[in-house]
Amino acid sequence: MTAPFTSATAGAAVDWTALENFAALRGQLRVSLTPRCNIACYFCHNEDDVPPPLTRRDRTQQPRRREINAEDFLTGIKAMTRRGLKRVYFSGGEPLTSPLAREVLTGLEPLGPDGSYTLITNGTRVRTHRSWLATTLLDKIKVSLHYFSDESLRAIAGTRIGIDTILDGIDAAQDTVDHVELNCLLLEQNAHEVAKILDFALNRRLPVQFIELVETEFNQNQRSTAVSAETVISHLRTLTRDEHTEVAGVGQGRRVFRVDGVEIDVIHRNLGRHHVGQCGTCPLRSQCVEGFWALRFDHAGGIQPCLLRSDLRLNIKDLLHDPDRLAEGVAGHISSFTEGTL
């Protein structure tokens, strides 16, 4: 179910407070260019669309059709960034499998010194697209590295692509933009490789983020493969005394370590998360470890504030020709979400 945009969703008396507060707290705009991916990590939530591993098992289970074009994406991004959202992340699926990726990423407008554009990728196609990626305004490429061997890559992602392709993609990313980061989900299948992934990051002087698995309806039958962050935290404490905790006001808290000048983040559920009014009566709150931290703008023309609740998704297709009304509609939706009245 998707909430329709109505004349009551936006109007003359728009309350911008919730959207402006979210922006001030450095909340993210996550732009899902496509639900498709060339690998199929079993834990994938696909920004609340049908994930690739489910489609592989059952071809009747398909993600939403793409209903907007590159110009629509750019209109939506401009509408939101001009209202204060300055951290824009491009995700998928694998965003570089989208036929719109080049047109969108090369069409971005400058965000100013306090803004950033980040591409989140599995790394397999960075080398192929490196020439035009280097011409974009991307500030950062964040590569998912949940594996460090062909065996763990196959076990987690169900692919015959080799780990060398992903490591080469990381090299290509470093040749393309100034800032490259890694992220790694803590899983039973990669527990024996986490130390190697950390060593790789430290040797390359790449920041890395270790993340505990977020349970969704698509991966709940694999919940037993989730690994606590306690082991990696204990290991990091043997490498450094430089540790602090950050709770930014959106999303989850994180433990931040600095090892020889390289930042290592651990997203740790024990630090809590940012909940708002709608979360108070949410039937899924007990399994929520993220809270409110991002607005997800998808390829089918929807925006939603919660990974676990597609019924809170707002259809904005009819507003993509009018950035002002689009921003008003989203502001009204977020206001209702934070008040718990959606």
PDB file of N, CA, C and O in Angstrom, residues 202-233:
ATOM      1  N   LEU A 202      42.692  -0.852   6.777  1.00  0.00           N
ATOM      2  CA  LEU A 202      43.759  -0.088   7.429  1.00  0.00           C
ATOM      3  C   LEU A 202      44.971   0.056   6.511  1.00  0.00           C
ATOM      4  O   LEU A 202      45.583   1.140   6.435  1.00  0.00           O
ATOM      5  N   ASN A 203      45.305  -0.999   5.784  1.00  0.00           N
ATOM      6  CA  ASN A 203      46.449  -0.926   4.863  1.00  0.00           C
ATOM      7  C   ASN A 203      46.196   0.045   3.716  1.00  0.00           C
ATOM      8  O   ASN A 203      47.126   0.703   3.236  1.00  0.00           O
ATOM      9  N   ARG A 204      44.949   0.136   3.279  1.00  0.00           N
ATOM     10  CA  ARG A 204      44.587   1.068   2.213  1.00  0.00           C
ATOM     11  C   ARG A 204      44.204   2.449   2.760  1.00  0.00           C
ATOM     12  O   ARG A 204      43.888   3.330   1.986  1.00  0.00           O
ATOM     13  N   ARG A 205      44.172   2.558   4.075  1.00  0.00           N
ATOM     14  CA  ARG A 205      43.753   3.789   4.752  1.00  0.00           C
ATOM     15  C   ARG A 205      42.336   4.189   4.320  1.00  0.00           C
ATOM     16  O   ARG A 205      42.042   5.349   4.034  1.00  0.00           O
ATOM     17  N   LEU A 206      41.463   3.195   4.325  1.00  0.00           N
ATOM     18  CA  LEU A 206      40.067   3.395   3.946  1.00  0.00           C
ATOM     19  C   LEU A 206      39.183   3.297   5.184  1.00  0.00           C
ATOM     20  O   LEU A 206      39.216   2.286   5.889  1.00  0.00           O
ATOM     21  N   PRO A 207      38.372   4.298   5.474  1.00  0.00           N
ATOM     22  CA  PRO A 207      37.396   4.162   6.553  1.00  0.00           C
ATOM     23  C   PRO A 207      36.482   2.969   6.276  1.00  0.00           C
ATOM     24  O   PRO A 207      36.172   2.673   5.120  1.00  0.00           O
ATOM     25  N   VAL A 208      36.080   2.294   7.346  1.00  0.00           N
ATOM     26  CA  VAL A 208      35.194   1.145   7.177  1.00  0.00           C
ATOM     27  C   VAL A 208      34.139   1.178   8.274  1.00  0.00           C
ATOM     28  O   VAL A 208      34.399   1.611   9.393  1.00  0.00           O
ATOM     29  N   GLN A 209      32.946   0.733   7.918  1.00  0.00           N
ATOM     30  CA  GLN A 209      31.829   0.697   8.850  1.00  0.00           C
ATOM     31  C   GLN A 209      31.362  -0.744   8.991  1.00  0.00           C
ATOM     32  O   GLN A 209      31.049  -1.411   8.000  1.00  0.00           O
ATOM     33  N   PHE A 210      31.339  -1.246  10.236  1.00  0.00           N
ATOM     34  CA  PHE A 210      30.820  -2.576  10.523  1.00  0.00           C
ATOM     35  C   PHE A 210      29.400  -2.433  11.064  1.00  0.00           C
ATOM     36  O   PHE A 210      29.140  -1.602  11.936  1.00  0.00           O
ATOM     37  N   ILE A 211      28.490  -3.253  10.539  1.00  0.00           N
ATOM     38  CA  ILE A 211      27.067  -3.053  10.778  1.00  0.00           C
ATOM     39  C   ILE A 211      26.420  -4.365  11.198  1.00  0.00           C
ATOM     40  O   ILE A 211      26.666  -5.418  10.592  1.00  0.00           O
ATOM     41  N   GLU A 212      25.584  -4.310  12.210  1.00  0.00           N
ATOM     42  CA  GLU A 212      24.793  -5.476  12.577  1.00  0.00           C
ATOM     43  C   GLU A 212      23.599  -5.616  11.628  1.00  0.00           C
ATOM     44  O   GLU A 212      23.049  -4.619  11.154  1.00  0.00           O
ATOM     45  N   LEU A 213      23.210  -6.841  11.359  1.00  0.00           N
ATOM     46  CA  LEU A 213      22.155  -7.131  10.397  1.00  0.00           C
ATOM     47  C   LEU A 213      20.813  -6.551  10.835  1.00  0.00           C
ATOM     48  O   LEU A 213      20.405  -6.697  11.987  1.00  0.00           O
ATOM     49  N   VAL A 214      20.140  -5.889   9.904  1.00  0.00           N
ATOM     50  CA  VAL A 214      18.782  -5.404  10.125  1.00  0.00           C
ATOM     51  C   VAL A 214      17.813  -6.482   9.649  1.00  0.00           C
ATOM     52  O   VAL A 214      17.840  -6.880   8.488  1.00  0.00           O
ATOM     53  N   GLU A 215      16.967  -6.949  10.538  1.00  0.00           N
ATOM     54  CA  GLU A 215      16.011  -7.988  10.167  1.00  0.00           C
ATOM     55  C   GLU A 215      14.826  -7.379   9.439  1.00  0.00           C
ATOM     56  O   GLU A 215      14.238  -6.391   9.876  1.00  0.00           O
ATOM     57  N   THR A 216      14.474  -7.952   8.299  1.00  0.00           N
ATOM     58  CA  THR A 216      13.279  -7.554   7.559  1.00  0.00           C
ATOM     59  C   THR A 216      12.478  -8.811   7.238  1.00  0.00           C
ATOM     60  O   THR A 216      12.937  -9.940   7.461  1.00  0.00           O
ATOM     61  N   GLU A 217      11.303  -8.614   6.661  1.00  0.00           N
ATOM     62  CA  GLU A 217      10.470  -9.770   6.317  1.00  0.00           C
ATOM     63  C   GLU A 217      11.145 -10.654   5.273  1.00  0.00           C
ATOM     64  O   GLU A 217      10.844 -11.842   5.159  1.00  0.00           O
ATOM     65  N   PHE A 218      12.089 -10.104   4.524  1.00  0.00           N
ATOM     66  CA  PHE A 218      12.732 -10.866   3.465  1.00  0.00           C
ATOM     67  C   PHE A 218      13.883 -11.733   3.973  1.00  0.00           C
ATOM     68  O   PHE A 218      14.263 -12.691   3.311  1.00  0.00           O
ATOM     69  N   ASN A 219      14.476 -11.373   5.114  1.00  0.00           N
ATOM     70  CA  ASN A 219      15.626 -12.158   5.564  1.00  0.00           C
ATOM     71  C   ASN A 219      15.432 -12.773   6.953  1.00  0.00           C
ATOM     72  O   ASN A 219      16.376 -13.301   7.529  1.00  0.00           O
ATOM     73  N   GLN A 220      14.192 -12.721   7.471  1.00  0.00           N
ATOM     74  CA  GLN A 220      13.981 -13.170   8.847  1.00  0.00           C
ATOM     75  C   GLN A 220      14.260 -14.658   9.039  1.00  0.00           C
ATOM     76  O   GLN A 220      14.594 -15.094  10.144  1.00  0.00           O
ATOM     77  N   ASN A 221      14.175 -15.441   7.960  1.00  0.00           N
ATOM     78  CA  ASN A 221      14.492 -16.865   8.103  1.00  0.00           C
ATOM     79  C   ASN A 221      16.000 -17.099   8.201  1.00  0.00           C
ATOM     80  O   ASN A 221      16.441 -18.219   8.431  1.00  0.00           O
ATOM     81  N   GLN A 222      16.793 -16.018   8.035  1.00  0.00           N
ATOM     82  CA  GLN A 222      18.240 -16.109   8.161  1.00  0.00           C
ATOM     83  C   GLN A 222      18.745 -15.354   9.383  1.00  0.00           C
ATOM     84  O   GLN A 222      19.936 -15.056   9.491  1.00  0.00           O
ATOM     85  N   ARG A 223      17.851 -15.036  10.304  1.00  0.00           N
ATOM     86  CA  ARG A 223      18.228 -14.215  11.453  1.00  0.00           C
ATOM     87  C   ARG A 223      19.349 -14.855  12.281  1.00  0.00           C
ATOM     88  O   ARG A 223      20.119 -14.145  12.925  1.00  0.00           O
ATOM     89  N   SER A 224      19.436 -16.180  12.239  1.00  0.00           N
ATOM     90  CA  SER A 224      20.453 -16.859  13.040  1.00  0.00           C
ATOM     91  C   SER A 224      21.864 -16.600  12.521  1.00  0.00           C
ATOM     92  O   SER A 224      22.845 -16.891  13.215  1.00  0.00           O
ATOM     93  N   THR A 225      21.985 -16.061  11.304  1.00  0.00           N
ATOM     94  CA  THR A 225      23.318 -15.799  10.754  1.00  0.00           C
ATOM     95  C   THR A 225      23.855 -14.434  11.183  1.00  0.00           C
ATOM     96  O   THR A 225      25.010 -14.103  10.878  1.00  0.00           O
ATOM     97  N   ALA A 226      23.044 -13.632  11.860  1.00  0.00           N
ATOM     98  CA  ALA A 226      23.500 -12.321  12.331  1.00  0.00           C
ATOM     99  C   ALA A 226      24.536 -12.501  13.436  1.00  0.00           C
ATOM    100  O   ALA A 226      24.415 -13.384  14.294  1.00  0.00           O
ATOM    101  N   VAL A 227      25.545 -11.667  13.422  1.00  0.00           N
ATOM    102  CA  VAL A 227      26.623 -11.718  14.409  1.00  0.00           C
ATOM    103  C   VAL A 227      26.665 -10.397  15.157  1.00  0.00           C
ATOM    104  O   VAL A 227      26.575  -9.326  14.560  1.00  0.00           O
ATOM    105  N   SER A 228      26.810 -10.468  16.457  1.00  0.00           N
ATOM    106  CA  SER A 228      26.901  -9.261  17.286  1.00  0.00           C
ATOM    107  C   SER A 228      28.183  -8.498  16.979  1.00  0.00           C
ATOM    108  O   SER A 228      29.207  -9.074  16.605  1.00  0.00           O
ATOM    109  N   ALA A 229      28.120  -7.189  17.189  1.00  0.00           N
ATOM    110  CA  ALA A 229      29.301  -6.342  16.993  1.00  0.00           C
ATOM    111  C   ALA A 229      30.284  -6.421  18.151  1.00  0.00           C
ATOM    112  O   ALA A 229      31.371  -5.844  18.076  1.00  0.00           O
ATOM    113  N   GLU A 230      29.936  -7.111  19.215  1.00  0.00           N
ATOM    114  CA  GLU A 230      30.792  -7.111  20.404  1.00  0.00           C
ATOM    115  C   GLU A 230      32.204  -7.618  20.114  1.00  0.00           C
ATOM    116  O   GLU A 230      33.187  -7.090  20.642  1.00  0.00           O
ATOM    117  N   THR A 231      32.313  -8.638  19.265  1.00  0.00           N
ATOM    118  CA  THR A 231      33.642  -9.193  18.988  1.00  0.00           C
ATOM    119  C   THR A 231      34.528  -8.186  18.270  1.00  0.00           C
ATOM    120  O   THR A 231      35.703  -8.007  18.630  1.00  0.00           O
ATOM    121  N   VAL A 232      33.987  -7.515  17.253  1.00  0.00           N
ATOM    122  CA  VAL A 232      34.805  -6.540  16.527  1.00  0.00           C
ATOM    123  C   VAL A 232      35.121  -5.334  17.411  1.00  0.00           C
ATOM    124  O   VAL A 232      36.219  -4.767  17.337  1.00  0.00           O
ATOM    125  N   ILE A 233      34.198  -4.949  18.278  1.00  0.00           N
ATOM    126  CA  ILE A 233      34.466  -3.851  19.218  1.00  0.00           C
ATOM    127  C   ILE A 233      35.620  -4.228  20.154  1.00  0.00           C
ATOM    128  O   ILE A 233      36.546  -3.435  20.379  1.00  0.00           O
TER     129      ILE A 233
END
